[in-house]
Short mmCIF file of C-alpha atoms in Angstrom, two decimals:
data_model
loop_
_atom_site.label_atom_id
_atom_site.label_comp_id
_atom_site.label_asym_id
_atom_site.label_seq_id
_atom_site.Cartn_x
_atom_site.Cartn_y
_atom_site.Cartn_z
CA MET A 1 28.13 2.09 33.23
CA LEU A 2 29.69 0.63 30.07
CA LYS A 3 31.12 -2.85 30.29
CA ILE A 4 32.89 -4.49 27.40
CA ALA A 5 33.65 -8.16 28.01
CA ASP A 6 35.68 -10.46 25.77
CA VAL A 7 34.69 -8.62 22.60
CA HIS A 8 35.79 -10.16 19.31
CA ALA A 9 34.95 -8.24 16.15
CA ASN A 10 35.67 -8.72 12.45
CA TYR A 11 35.87 -6.45 9.47
CA GLY A 12 34.78 -8.70 6.66
CA THR A 13 36.87 -11.81 7.23
CA ALA A 14 39.67 -9.95 9.01
CA SER A 15 39.64 -10.43 12.74
CA ILE A 16 40.39 -7.06 14.36
CA LEU A 17 39.42 -7.37 18.02
CA ARG A 18 40.26 -10.62 19.77
CA GLY A 19 38.98 -10.42 23.30
CA VAL A 20 38.78 -6.85 24.54
CA ASP A 21 37.76 -6.18 28.16
CA LEU A 22 37.13 -2.63 29.26
CA ASP A 23 34.78 -0.81 31.55
CA VAL A 24 33.78 2.73 32.31
CA ALA A 25 32.21 3.53 35.66
CA SER A 26 29.56 6.19 36.14
CA GLY A 27 31.12 9.66 36.13
CA GLU A 28 34.45 8.31 35.01
CA VAL A 29 36.54 9.50 32.07
CA VAL A 30 38.43 6.59 30.57
CA GLY A 31 41.00 6.82 27.82
CA LEU A 32 41.54 4.18 25.17
CA LEU A 33 44.90 4.67 23.50
CA GLY A 34 46.75 2.82 20.82
CA ARG A 35 48.53 3.30 17.57
CA ASN A 36 46.79 3.60 14.25
CA GLY A 37 45.25 0.38 12.99
CA MET A 38 44.97 -1.38 16.34
CA GLY A 39 41.17 -1.42 16.24
CA LYS A 40 40.16 1.54 18.39
CA THR A 41 37.57 2.78 15.91
CA THR A 42 36.39 -0.80 15.43
CA LEU A 43 35.69 -0.95 19.16
CA VAL A 44 33.88 2.41 19.12
CA ARG A 45 31.72 1.37 16.17
CA THR A 46 30.96 -1.98 17.79
CA CYS A 47 29.80 -0.22 20.96
CA ALA A 48 27.66 2.21 18.92
CA GLY A 49 26.05 -0.63 16.98
CA LEU A 50 27.40 0.51 13.61
CA ALA A 51 28.23 -2.01 10.90
CA PRO A 52 30.77 -2.89 9.76
CA PRO A 53 32.40 -4.29 11.94
CA ARG A 54 30.57 -7.40 13.04
CA LEU A 55 30.63 -8.59 16.63
CA VAL A 56 31.47 -12.30 16.63
CA GLN A 57 31.85 -12.96 20.35
CA GLY A 58 31.55 -11.20 23.66
CA GLU A 59 29.16 -8.90 25.46
CA ILE A 60 28.63 -5.20 25.80
CA THR A 61 26.37 -3.97 28.55
CA PHE A 62 25.29 -0.41 29.24
CA ASP A 63 23.63 0.47 32.52
CA GLY A 64 23.32 -3.26 33.14
CA GLN A 65 21.46 -3.92 29.88
CA PRO A 66 23.08 -5.86 27.04
CA ILE A 67 23.34 -3.60 23.99
CA HIS A 68 25.37 -5.72 21.58
CA GLY A 69 23.31 -6.67 18.56
CA LEU A 70 20.93 -3.75 18.95
CA PRO A 71 20.53 -1.36 16.02
CA SER A 72 22.51 1.83 16.49
CA TYR A 73 19.47 4.03 16.93
CA GLN A 74 18.39 2.03 19.98
CA ILE A 75 21.85 2.27 21.48
CA GLY A 76 21.82 6.02 20.86
CA ALA A 77 18.38 6.27 22.43
CA GLN A 78 19.58 4.42 25.53
CA GLY A 79 22.04 7.17 26.25
CA ILE A 80 25.31 6.61 24.42
CA GLY A 81 26.27 9.80 22.59
CA LEU A 82 28.65 9.22 19.70
CA VAL A 83 31.27 11.76 18.67
CA PRO A 84 32.70 9.90 15.71
CA GLN A 85 36.12 10.01 14.17
CA GLY A 86 36.15 12.64 11.45
CA ARG A 87 33.31 14.49 13.24
CA HIS A 88 30.64 13.66 10.65
CA VAL A 89 28.68 16.85 11.19
CA PHE A 90 25.75 17.28 8.79
CA GLY A 91 27.50 19.56 6.33
CA SER A 92 24.48 20.93 4.49
CA LEU A 93 22.65 21.79 7.72
CA THR A 94 23.27 24.90 9.76
CA VAL A 95 24.87 24.66 13.19
CA LEU A 96 21.49 25.22 14.79
CA GLU A 97 19.86 22.51 12.67
CA ASN A 98 22.63 20.05 13.52
CA LEU A 99 21.79 20.58 17.18
CA GLN A 100 18.01 20.54 16.70
CA VAL A 101 18.09 17.29 14.74
CA ALA A 102 19.83 15.58 17.65
CA ALA A 103 17.66 17.06 20.41
CA ARG A 104 16.00 14.55 22.67
CA ALA A 105 14.41 15.38 26.00
CA ALA A 106 16.18 14.26 29.12
CA LYS A 107 14.77 11.43 31.19
CA ASP A 108 12.43 12.58 33.97
CA GLY A 109 14.07 14.47 36.76
CA ASP A 110 17.30 15.30 34.95
CA ASP A 111 17.94 18.86 34.07
CA GLY A 112 19.06 17.97 30.62
CA TRP A 113 21.04 19.54 27.86
CA THR A 114 19.31 22.31 25.99
CA LEU A 115 20.36 24.53 23.16
CA ASP A 116 21.22 27.28 25.65
CA ARG A 117 23.35 24.97 27.74
CA VAL A 118 25.26 23.72 24.69
CA TYR A 119 25.77 27.31 23.55
CA GLY A 120 26.97 28.10 27.08
CA LEU A 121 29.65 25.44 26.83
CA PHE A 122 30.55 26.30 23.24
CA PRO A 123 29.98 30.06 22.75
CA ARG A 124 31.61 29.72 19.33
CA LEU A 125 28.67 27.64 18.13
CA LYS A 126 26.26 30.36 19.18
CA ASP A 127 28.23 32.89 17.12
CA ARG A 128 27.99 30.65 14.09
CA PHE A 129 24.50 29.22 14.62
CA ASN A 130 23.35 30.07 11.11
CA SER A 131 26.44 28.86 9.23
CA ARG A 132 26.40 25.64 7.29
CA ALA A 133 28.39 23.04 9.19
CA ARG A 134 30.57 22.33 6.18
CA ASN A 135 31.89 25.90 6.34
CA LEU A 136 33.09 25.59 9.94
CA SER A 137 36.73 25.19 10.90
CA GLY A 138 37.94 21.81 12.15
CA GLY A 139 37.76 22.94 15.76
CA GLU A 140 34.27 24.34 15.36
CA GLN A 141 33.14 21.12 13.70
CA GLN A 142 34.53 19.17 16.62
CA MET A 143 32.64 21.37 19.07
CA LEU A 144 29.51 20.87 16.98
CA ALA A 145 29.98 17.10 16.97
CA ILE A 146 30.27 17.15 20.77
CA GLY A 147 27.38 19.59 21.19
CA ARG A 148 25.23 17.47 18.88
CA ALA A 149 25.92 14.37 20.98
CA LEU A 150 25.08 16.32 24.15
CA MET A 151 21.72 17.36 22.68
CA THR A 152 20.67 13.70 22.81
CA ASN A 153 21.06 13.94 26.60
CA PRO A 154 23.45 11.02 26.81
CA LYS A 155 24.51 9.26 29.98
CA MET A 156 27.87 8.72 28.37
CA LEU A 157 29.96 10.08 25.49
CA LEU A 158 31.87 7.86 23.12
CA MET A 159 34.52 10.09 21.56
CA ASP A 160 36.72 8.87 18.75
CA GLU A 161 39.89 10.93 18.28
CA PRO A 162 38.49 14.39 18.96
CA SER A 163 42.00 15.86 18.76
CA GLU A 164 42.63 14.59 15.23
CA GLY A 165 43.83 17.34 12.91
CA LEU A 166 43.38 20.19 15.38
CA ALA A 167 45.89 22.93 16.15
CA PRO A 168 47.28 22.88 19.71
CA ILE A 169 45.52 26.09 20.69
CA VAL A 170 42.12 24.75 19.57
CA LEU A 171 42.89 21.51 21.33
CA GLY A 172 43.46 23.41 24.57
CA VAL A 173 40.02 24.97 24.31
CA ILE A 174 38.32 21.65 23.61
CA ARG A 175 40.20 19.97 26.46
CA GLN A 176 38.89 22.61 28.86
CA GLN A 177 35.38 22.05 27.56
CA LEU A 178 35.72 18.30 28.09
CA GLN A 179 37.10 18.99 31.56
CA GLU A 180 33.94 20.97 32.25
CA LEU A 181 31.81 18.01 31.10
CA LYS A 182 33.78 15.76 33.41
CA THR A 183 33.21 18.13 36.33
CA GLN A 184 29.50 17.95 35.60
CA GLY A 185 29.72 14.18 36.05
CA LEU A 186 29.36 12.92 32.48
CA SER A 187 30.99 9.55 31.76
CA ILE A 188 33.30 9.58 28.75
CA LEU A 189 35.21 6.96 26.81
CA LEU A 190 37.88 8.98 25.06
CA VAL A 191 39.72 7.30 22.21
CA GLU A 192 43.05 8.86 21.25
CA GLN A 193 46.20 7.87 19.42
CA SER A 194 48.56 9.60 21.81
CA LEU A 195 48.75 10.39 25.46
CA GLY A 196 48.50 14.17 24.98
CA MET A 197 44.91 15.08 25.74
CA ALA A 198 44.06 11.87 27.60
CA GLU A 199 46.80 12.28 30.16
CA ARG A 200 45.25 15.28 31.87
CA LEU A 201 41.62 14.39 31.33
CA CYS A 202 41.31 10.69 32.07
CA ASP A 203 40.94 8.85 35.35
CA ARG A 204 42.16 5.59 33.87
CA LEU A 205 43.74 4.49 30.60
CA TYR A 206 43.73 1.39 28.47
CA ILE A 207 46.01 0.68 25.55
CA LEU A 208 44.76 -1.42 22.66
CA GLY A 209 47.75 -3.09 21.07
CA GLU A 210 48.91 -5.76 18.66
CA GLY A 211 46.60 -8.72 18.40
CA GLY A 212 43.45 -6.79 19.12
CA VAL A 213 43.66 -7.02 22.90
CA ILE A 214 44.21 -4.62 25.79
CA VAL A 215 47.95 -4.64 26.44
CA TRP A 216 48.18 -2.08 29.25
CA GLU A 217 45.85 -0.54 31.77
CA GLY A 218 46.35 1.80 34.67
CA VAL A 219 46.29 5.42 35.72
CA PRO A 220 47.89 8.18 33.59
CA ALA A 221 50.74 8.80 36.05
CA ASP A 222 51.83 5.18 35.80
CA LEU A 223 51.82 5.25 32.04
CA ASN A 224 53.81 8.44 32.02
CA ALA A 225 56.45 6.75 34.15
CA ASP A 226 56.44 3.58 32.06
CA GLU A 227 58.85 4.43 29.25
CA ARG A 228 58.77 0.90 27.88
CA ALA A 229 54.98 0.74 27.58
CA LYS A 230 54.93 4.13 25.89
CA ARG A 231 57.63 3.12 23.45
CA VAL A 232 56.27 -0.31 22.60
CA HIS A 233 52.56 0.39 22.53
CA LEU A 234 52.33 4.06 21.57
CA GLY A 235 55.56 4.45 19.61
CA VAL A 236 56.66 7.44 21.69
CA MET B 1 6.80 32.49 -33.81
CA THR B 2 4.26 35.11 -32.85
CA GLY B 3 3.91 36.41 -29.33
CA GLN B 4 0.71 34.46 -28.91
CA THR B 5 2.09 31.09 -29.99
CA PHE B 6 5.14 31.77 -27.86
CA LEU B 7 2.93 32.31 -24.83
CA PHE B 8 0.89 29.27 -25.73
CA GLN B 9 3.98 27.06 -25.85
CA LEU B 10 5.27 28.68 -22.69
CA LEU B 11 2.10 27.67 -20.85
CA ASN B 12 2.24 24.19 -22.39
CA GLY B 13 5.79 23.87 -21.15
CA LEU B 14 4.89 25.14 -17.70
CA SER B 15 1.95 22.78 -17.30
CA PHE B 16 4.02 19.80 -18.41
CA ALA B 17 6.79 20.95 -16.06
CA ALA B 18 4.20 21.07 -13.27
CA LEU B 19 3.24 17.47 -13.93
CA LEU B 20 6.87 16.39 -14.09
CA PHE B 21 7.58 18.11 -10.79
CA PHE B 22 5.13 15.81 -8.98
CA LEU B 23 7.13 12.82 -10.15
CA ALA B 24 10.62 14.25 -10.03
CA SER B 25 10.32 15.69 -6.52
CA GLY B 26 9.48 12.32 -5.01
CA PHE B 27 11.99 10.55 -7.19
CA THR B 28 14.78 12.90 -6.17
CA LEU B 29 13.89 12.84 -2.44
CA ILE B 30 13.93 9.04 -2.43
CA PHE B 31 17.24 8.94 -4.24
CA GLY B 32 18.81 11.62 -2.07
CA LEU B 33 18.03 9.87 1.18
CA MET B 34 17.99 6.19 0.31
CA ARG B 35 20.25 6.13 -2.78
CA ILE B 36 17.58 4.13 -4.55
CA VAL B 37 16.85 4.89 -8.19
CA ASN B 38 13.18 3.93 -8.11
CA LEU B 39 12.48 2.79 -11.65
CA ALA B 40 8.98 1.78 -10.54
CA HIS B 41 8.12 5.47 -10.22
CA GLY B 42 6.55 5.51 -13.70
CA GLY B 43 4.50 2.47 -12.69
CA PHE B 44 3.33 4.32 -9.56
CA TYR B 45 2.23 7.14 -11.85
CA LEU B 46 0.29 4.98 -14.28
CA VAL B 47 -1.39 2.78 -11.69
CA GLY B 48 -2.22 5.88 -9.65
CA GLY B 49 -3.85 7.35 -12.73
CA TYR B 50 -5.87 4.20 -13.42
CA VAL B 51 -7.00 3.81 -9.81
CA GLY B 52 -8.00 7.48 -9.70
CA LEU B 53 -9.76 7.13 -13.04
CA THR B 54 -11.71 4.10 -11.83
CA VAL B 55 -12.80 5.83 -8.64
CA ALA B 56 -13.57 9.10 -10.39
CA THR B 57 -15.63 7.33 -13.04
CA ALA B 58 -17.47 5.08 -10.59
CA THR B 59 -18.39 7.90 -8.24
CA GLY B 60 -18.64 10.61 -10.84
CA ASN B 61 -16.42 12.66 -8.56
CA PHE B 62 -13.00 13.81 -9.76
CA TRP B 63 -11.96 14.80 -6.23
CA LEU B 64 -12.58 11.33 -4.84
CA GLY B 65 -10.30 10.09 -7.60
CA LEU B 66 -7.74 12.65 -6.59
CA LEU B 67 -7.97 11.29 -3.05
CA ALA B 68 -7.94 7.61 -4.01
CA ALA B 69 -4.96 7.72 -6.36
CA PRO B 70 -2.36 8.95 -3.84
CA LEU B 71 -3.80 6.78 -1.05
CA ALA B 72 -3.61 3.63 -3.17
CA ILE B 73 -0.08 4.39 -4.35
CA ALA B 74 1.05 5.35 -0.85
CA ALA B 75 -0.13 1.91 0.32
CA ILE B 76 1.73 0.27 -2.56
CA GLY B 77 4.77 2.39 -1.69
CA LEU B 78 4.58 1.29 1.93
CA PHE B 79 4.51 -2.35 0.85
CA THR B 80 7.33 -1.84 -1.65
CA GLU B 81 9.61 -0.20 0.90
CA ARG B 82 8.78 -2.19 4.02
CA VAL B 83 8.42 -5.65 2.55
CA LEU B 84 10.53 -5.66 -0.60
CA LEU B 85 13.25 -3.01 -0.62
CA ARG B 86 14.13 -3.34 3.07
CA ARG B 87 15.43 -6.87 2.53
CA ILE B 88 18.10 -5.67 0.11
CA ARG B 89 18.92 -2.31 1.68
CA GLY B 90 22.19 -0.85 0.46
CA GLN B 91 22.71 -3.32 -2.38
CA GLU B 92 22.43 -1.11 -5.44
CA LEU B 93 22.07 -3.65 -8.20
CA PRO B 94 19.38 -5.75 -6.49
CA GLU B 95 17.54 -2.54 -5.60
CA VAL B 96 17.47 -1.33 -9.19
CA LEU B 97 16.49 -4.76 -10.51
CA LEU B 98 13.70 -5.01 -7.97
CA THR B 99 12.23 -1.65 -8.95
CA VAL B 100 12.45 -2.62 -12.64
CA GLY B 101 10.66 -5.84 -11.80
CA ILE B 102 7.92 -3.96 -9.98
CA ALA B 103 7.57 -1.67 -12.99
CA PHE B 104 7.02 -4.67 -15.28
CA VAL B 105 4.50 -6.25 -12.92
CA PHE B 106 2.58 -2.98 -12.73
CA ALA B 107 2.63 -2.57 -16.50
CA ASP B 108 1.27 -6.06 -17.15
CA MET B 109 -1.33 -5.92 -14.42
CA SER B 110 -2.52 -2.54 -15.68
CA LEU B 111 -2.88 -3.93 -19.19
CA GLU B 112 -4.88 -6.86 -17.81
CA ILE B 113 -7.17 -4.73 -15.64
CA TRP B 114 -7.59 -1.52 -17.64
CA GLY B 115 -6.85 -2.72 -21.17
CA GLY B 116 -4.75 -1.16 -23.88
CA ASP B 117 -6.95 1.71 -25.06
CA PRO B 118 -5.99 5.24 -24.09
CA ARG B 119 -8.14 6.47 -21.20
CA SER B 120 -8.68 9.95 -19.92
CA VAL B 121 -9.70 11.08 -16.47
CA PRO B 122 -13.01 12.97 -16.64
CA ILE B 123 -12.27 16.41 -15.27
CA PRO B 124 -14.82 18.42 -13.31
CA GLY B 125 -17.02 20.85 -15.22
CA PHE B 126 -15.56 24.05 -13.91
CA LEU B 127 -12.07 22.99 -15.00
CA ARG B 128 -13.22 22.18 -18.53
CA GLY B 129 -12.88 24.53 -21.43
CA GLY B 130 -10.70 27.55 -21.80
CA LEU B 131 -9.93 30.50 -19.62
CA ASP B 132 -9.85 33.83 -21.42
CA ILE B 133 -6.76 35.68 -20.28
CA GLY B 134 -7.41 38.76 -22.40
CA PHE B 135 -5.48 38.15 -25.55
CA MET B 136 -5.82 34.38 -25.73
CA VAL B 137 -7.78 31.46 -24.38
CA TYR B 138 -5.98 28.64 -22.59
CA PRO B 139 -7.34 25.42 -21.04
CA ARG B 140 -8.43 25.95 -17.46
CA TYR B 141 -7.33 22.47 -16.45
CA ARG B 142 -3.72 23.28 -17.32
CA PHE B 143 -3.82 26.32 -15.06
CA PHE B 144 -5.17 24.03 -12.35
CA VAL B 145 -2.23 21.64 -12.85
CA ILE B 146 0.26 24.50 -12.58
CA GLY B 147 -1.46 25.80 -9.45
CA CYS B 148 -1.40 22.36 -7.80
CA ALA B 149 2.31 21.96 -8.52
CA VAL B 150 3.09 25.37 -7.07
CA LEU B 151 1.11 24.54 -3.91
CA VAL B 152 2.76 21.15 -3.50
CA GLY B 153 6.17 22.62 -4.28
CA VAL B 154 5.80 25.31 -1.62
CA ALA B 155 4.54 22.76 0.93
CA LEU B 156 7.42 20.40 0.18
CA PHE B 157 9.92 23.22 0.38
CA LEU B 158 8.61 24.36 3.76
CA ALA B 159 8.50 20.82 5.17
CA HIS B 160 11.98 20.11 3.85
CA SER B 161 13.70 23.29 4.95
CA LYS B 162 11.76 24.51 7.98
CA THR B 163 10.69 21.48 10.02
CA ARG B 164 12.69 19.15 12.23
CA ILE B 165 11.61 16.14 10.20
CA GLY B 166 12.83 17.93 7.09
CA ALA B 167 16.14 18.63 8.81
CA ILE B 168 16.41 14.94 9.75
CA VAL B 169 15.81 14.00 6.11
CA ARG B 170 18.52 16.42 4.97
CA ALA B 171 20.84 15.15 7.71
CA GLY B 172 20.17 11.63 6.44
CA VAL B 173 21.21 12.70 2.94
CA ASP B 174 24.51 13.93 4.43
CA ASP B 175 25.18 10.98 6.72
CA ARG B 176 22.61 8.26 7.37
CA GLU B 177 24.76 6.36 9.82
CA MET B 178 25.23 9.40 12.02
CA VAL B 179 21.49 10.13 12.12
CA SER B 180 20.97 6.61 13.37
CA ALA B 181 23.71 6.94 15.99
CA LEU B 182 21.85 9.95 17.39
CA GLY B 183 19.03 7.63 18.37
CA ILE B 184 16.77 8.32 15.40
CA ASN B 185 15.23 5.32 13.63
CA ILE B 186 16.31 6.12 10.08
CA ASN B 187 14.24 3.23 8.72
CA LYS B 188 11.08 5.08 9.69
CA ILE B 189 12.36 8.16 7.89
CA PHE B 190 13.09 6.01 4.81
CA THR B 191 9.57 4.63 4.87
CA GLY B 192 8.08 8.09 5.29
CA VAL B 193 10.03 9.60 2.42
CA PHE B 194 9.26 6.65 0.16
CA ILE B 195 5.56 6.98 0.93
CA VAL B 196 5.59 10.72 0.22
CA GLY B 197 7.35 10.05 -3.08
CA ALA B 198 4.84 7.34 -4.02
CA LEU B 199 1.93 9.51 -2.96
CA LEU B 200 3.09 12.35 -5.21
CA ALA B 201 3.47 9.91 -8.12
CA GLY B 202 -0.11 8.80 -7.49
CA VAL B 203 -1.32 12.41 -7.57
CA ALA B 204 0.64 12.90 -10.78
CA GLY B 205 -1.05 9.87 -12.31
CA LEU B 206 -4.52 11.24 -11.79
CA ILE B 207 -3.64 14.80 -12.76
CA GLY B 208 -1.68 13.53 -15.75
CA GLY B 209 -4.66 11.38 -16.70
CA GLY B 210 -6.60 14.57 -17.30
CA LEU B 211 -3.76 16.26 -19.15
CA LEU B 212 -2.31 13.46 -21.27
CA SER B 213 -3.89 10.05 -21.57
CA LEU B 214 -3.39 6.88 -19.57
CA VAL B 215 -2.15 4.18 -21.88
CA PRO B 216 0.32 1.29 -21.70
CA GLY B 217 3.76 2.80 -22.18
CA ALA B 218 2.87 6.09 -20.52
CA ASP B 219 4.68 4.80 -17.42
CA THR B 220 8.04 4.38 -19.13
CA GLU B 221 7.65 7.59 -21.09
CA ILE B 222 7.00 9.70 -18.00
CA LEU B 223 9.80 7.86 -16.16
CA LEU B 224 12.19 8.83 -18.94
CA TYR B 225 11.17 12.47 -18.66
CA SER B 226 11.51 12.35 -14.88
CA LEU B 227 14.98 10.86 -15.16
CA ALA B 228 15.93 13.70 -17.48
CA VAL B 229 14.57 16.16 -14.92
CA VAL B 230 16.55 14.80 -12.01
CA ILE B 231 19.72 14.36 -14.05
CA ILE B 232 19.52 17.95 -15.23
CA GLY B 233 18.49 19.35 -11.85
CA GLY B 234 20.76 17.15 -9.77
CA LEU B 235 19.82 13.88 -8.10
CA GLY B 236 18.71 14.43 -4.53
CA SER B 237 18.02 18.15 -4.83
CA LEU B 238 14.51 19.50 -4.38
CA PRO B 239 15.29 22.90 -5.95
CA GLY B 240 16.99 20.89 -8.69
CA ALA B 241 13.69 19.12 -9.34
CA VAL B 242 12.01 22.52 -9.82
CA VAL B 243 14.69 23.78 -12.20
CA GLY B 244 14.92 20.45 -14.03
CA SER B 245 11.15 20.23 -14.47
CA LEU B 246 11.05 23.74 -15.94
CA ILE B 247 13.91 23.04 -18.33
CA VAL B 248 12.52 19.70 -19.50
CA GLY B 249 8.92 20.95 -19.70
CA LEU B 250 9.86 24.02 -21.70
CA ALA B 251 12.41 22.23 -23.91
CA ASP B 252 9.76 19.64 -24.69
CA ALA B 253 7.05 22.20 -25.54
CA PHE B 254 9.25 24.44 -27.66
CA GLY B 255 11.05 21.47 -29.20
CA ARG B 256 7.75 20.00 -30.35
CA ALA B 257 6.60 23.35 -31.71
CA LEU B 258 9.77 24.44 -33.46
CA LEU B 259 11.45 21.19 -34.46
CA PRO B 260 8.75 18.54 -34.24
CA ASP B 261 10.91 15.92 -35.91
CA LEU B 262 13.69 16.49 -33.41
CA SER B 263 11.68 16.85 -30.20
CA TYR B 264 13.55 14.09 -28.37
CA PHE B 265 16.80 15.63 -29.52
CA THR B 266 15.93 19.06 -28.17
CA LEU B 267 15.12 17.41 -24.87
CA PHE B 268 18.02 15.03 -24.45
CA ALA B 269 20.76 17.09 -26.05
CA PRO B 270 20.66 19.64 -23.20
CA MET B 271 20.66 16.75 -20.76
CA ALA B 272 23.76 15.24 -22.35
CA LEU B 273 25.42 18.65 -22.41
CA ILE B 274 24.73 19.23 -18.73
CA LEU B 275 26.03 15.77 -17.91
CA VAL B 276 29.29 16.64 -19.65
CA VAL B 277 29.69 20.04 -18.00
CA ARG B 278 28.14 19.29 -14.61
CA PRO B 279 27.89 15.54 -14.03
CA ARG B 280 26.01 16.08 -10.76
CA GLY B 281 23.37 18.24 -12.42
CA LEU B 282 22.76 21.96 -12.09
CA LEU B 283 21.98 21.93 -8.37
CA GLY B 284 23.41 18.55 -7.40
CA ARG B 285 25.49 18.04 -4.30
CA GLN B 286 29.21 18.47 -4.70
#
C-alpha cells in the first residue's frame, strides 16, 4: 500500500534521512520506532507532503502511484490520513466542526466513515461535540485527531506519536480503539518512541536509528527478545 | 453637547463605522488566514470607488456602479493573489512590500485616469436628502450605508460561523498545514478569501464615494483608519472588526465634534492604549 524506497530528506542543509526503505501492506499495522531526533517525524512529514523537510532522493508510492513531490492536499485526497505529532486539532472549532471540516465521501462502493461511525468508535467525542477543541483533554484531542483523519475516509493512517503525553489509562483506551481500526482492516503506520503501544498493536516493526537509516526490522516478539537492539536503538 | 447634537454625532460615527467595517472585515479575514497585511486595501477602496463612479455616471445608474465596483476589484484581487502574492507565499517582508507597491501603482494610475479633483458618486434620488426621524433630520444615504453594513456583517457572520467553508477558513486560521493534510486545497481557500476581501473593499469604495469624496490620498487615509480598526479589534477576528469599527467610527465623530484640533489624537490614543494593555487587540486570538 505504502512503499518508501531509498528516501533521503533534508531539513534546510541538514541531512536527516539517508536512505530509508519501508513498506506497509494493505490491512497491515506497521510500527516505526526510534529515539527522539532520529527523523521519524521527518519521514512522516515527507510522506504527507509537508514542507519542510525536502525530499532530495528516493521514491514514495501509495497504491502503486508515486506521491513524492505532490502537494499535501493531493496526498490527503488520495487516501493518506494524517494524525500529526502534537495532534494539531483546530482549537477554535468545536469537536463537531473539526470532524465536519475533514469530511470527504468514501470512494464508490465503500461504506465509509461517517459522523455516527466516528462517534461510535469515540463516544467521548459525541459527549463533547459542542466543546471547542482547545478545551479538550490531551486524550480527547488525540481521539479527535484520529476521528478527524477517519472522516477523510483514508485508505491508510499515518500516526505520529499518538501516545505522547497521555496517561497510561487514556493510552489503554486509545490502544483499544486503534485495535478496533485494525480489526476493520485499516492500514496504519504507527510512529512511536518506545515499544509500549506498538508491541501489542503492530504486525511488524522498523527502527529508525543513527544515520537516518532503518537499523532493525522484524516482528514485535523478536524485538522483545533482542535486548541488544532495544538497548542500542531504543535506549531501554 | 445637547441631546440632538449627541445623536447627530452618534449617527455620524455609526455611518463611518459602517464604511470602515466593509474594509476592515476583508482586511482582517485576509490577515487571519493568510497572514498577509494587505496594504493595497486602501487602493482597492479608491479604485473601486472610481470604477463605480465611472460606471454610475456613464449609465446614470447608481446600482450598476455598485455592481461594477466590487466585480472590478474582485478581478484585481484575483490577479493580485493568484499571479503576484502566490509567488512569495509565506515570506512576510516581500508580501508587505508587494502590497505597498500595488498601492503606489493604483494611486498613480488613479491620478492619471481620474485626475486630482475630489469626485463624488451621484447617489440615487430616493437616498438623497434627509430622513425626518421625529426630532431631527438626518441624511438618508447615511442610513443606507449603515443598513448595508449590517446586512453584509450578518451575511459574513453566518458564512463564517455556520457553513462548512467558513469552518474551513477558521480551521485554516488555526492550522493551515493541517487543513491541507486533510486533502483540502488551501490555496483555493486563500484565493476565495482574498477575493471576498477585495470585493468588500470595492463595495466600500463606491459607498464611500457617496459619503466622503474620492480624491488622491483617500486610499491611504482610509487604510490608516482600517489599520486602527483591526489593531483595536484584533487582527484576524471578524467580531473584532465590528467592535473596532464602532470604536474608531465613534471616536472619530466625537473627537472631531468635541476636540476638532485633536481629532487624530482622540482616535489614535485609544489605539495606543489598547496596544499597551492588549497587544492582540480587544478580541484578538490568544
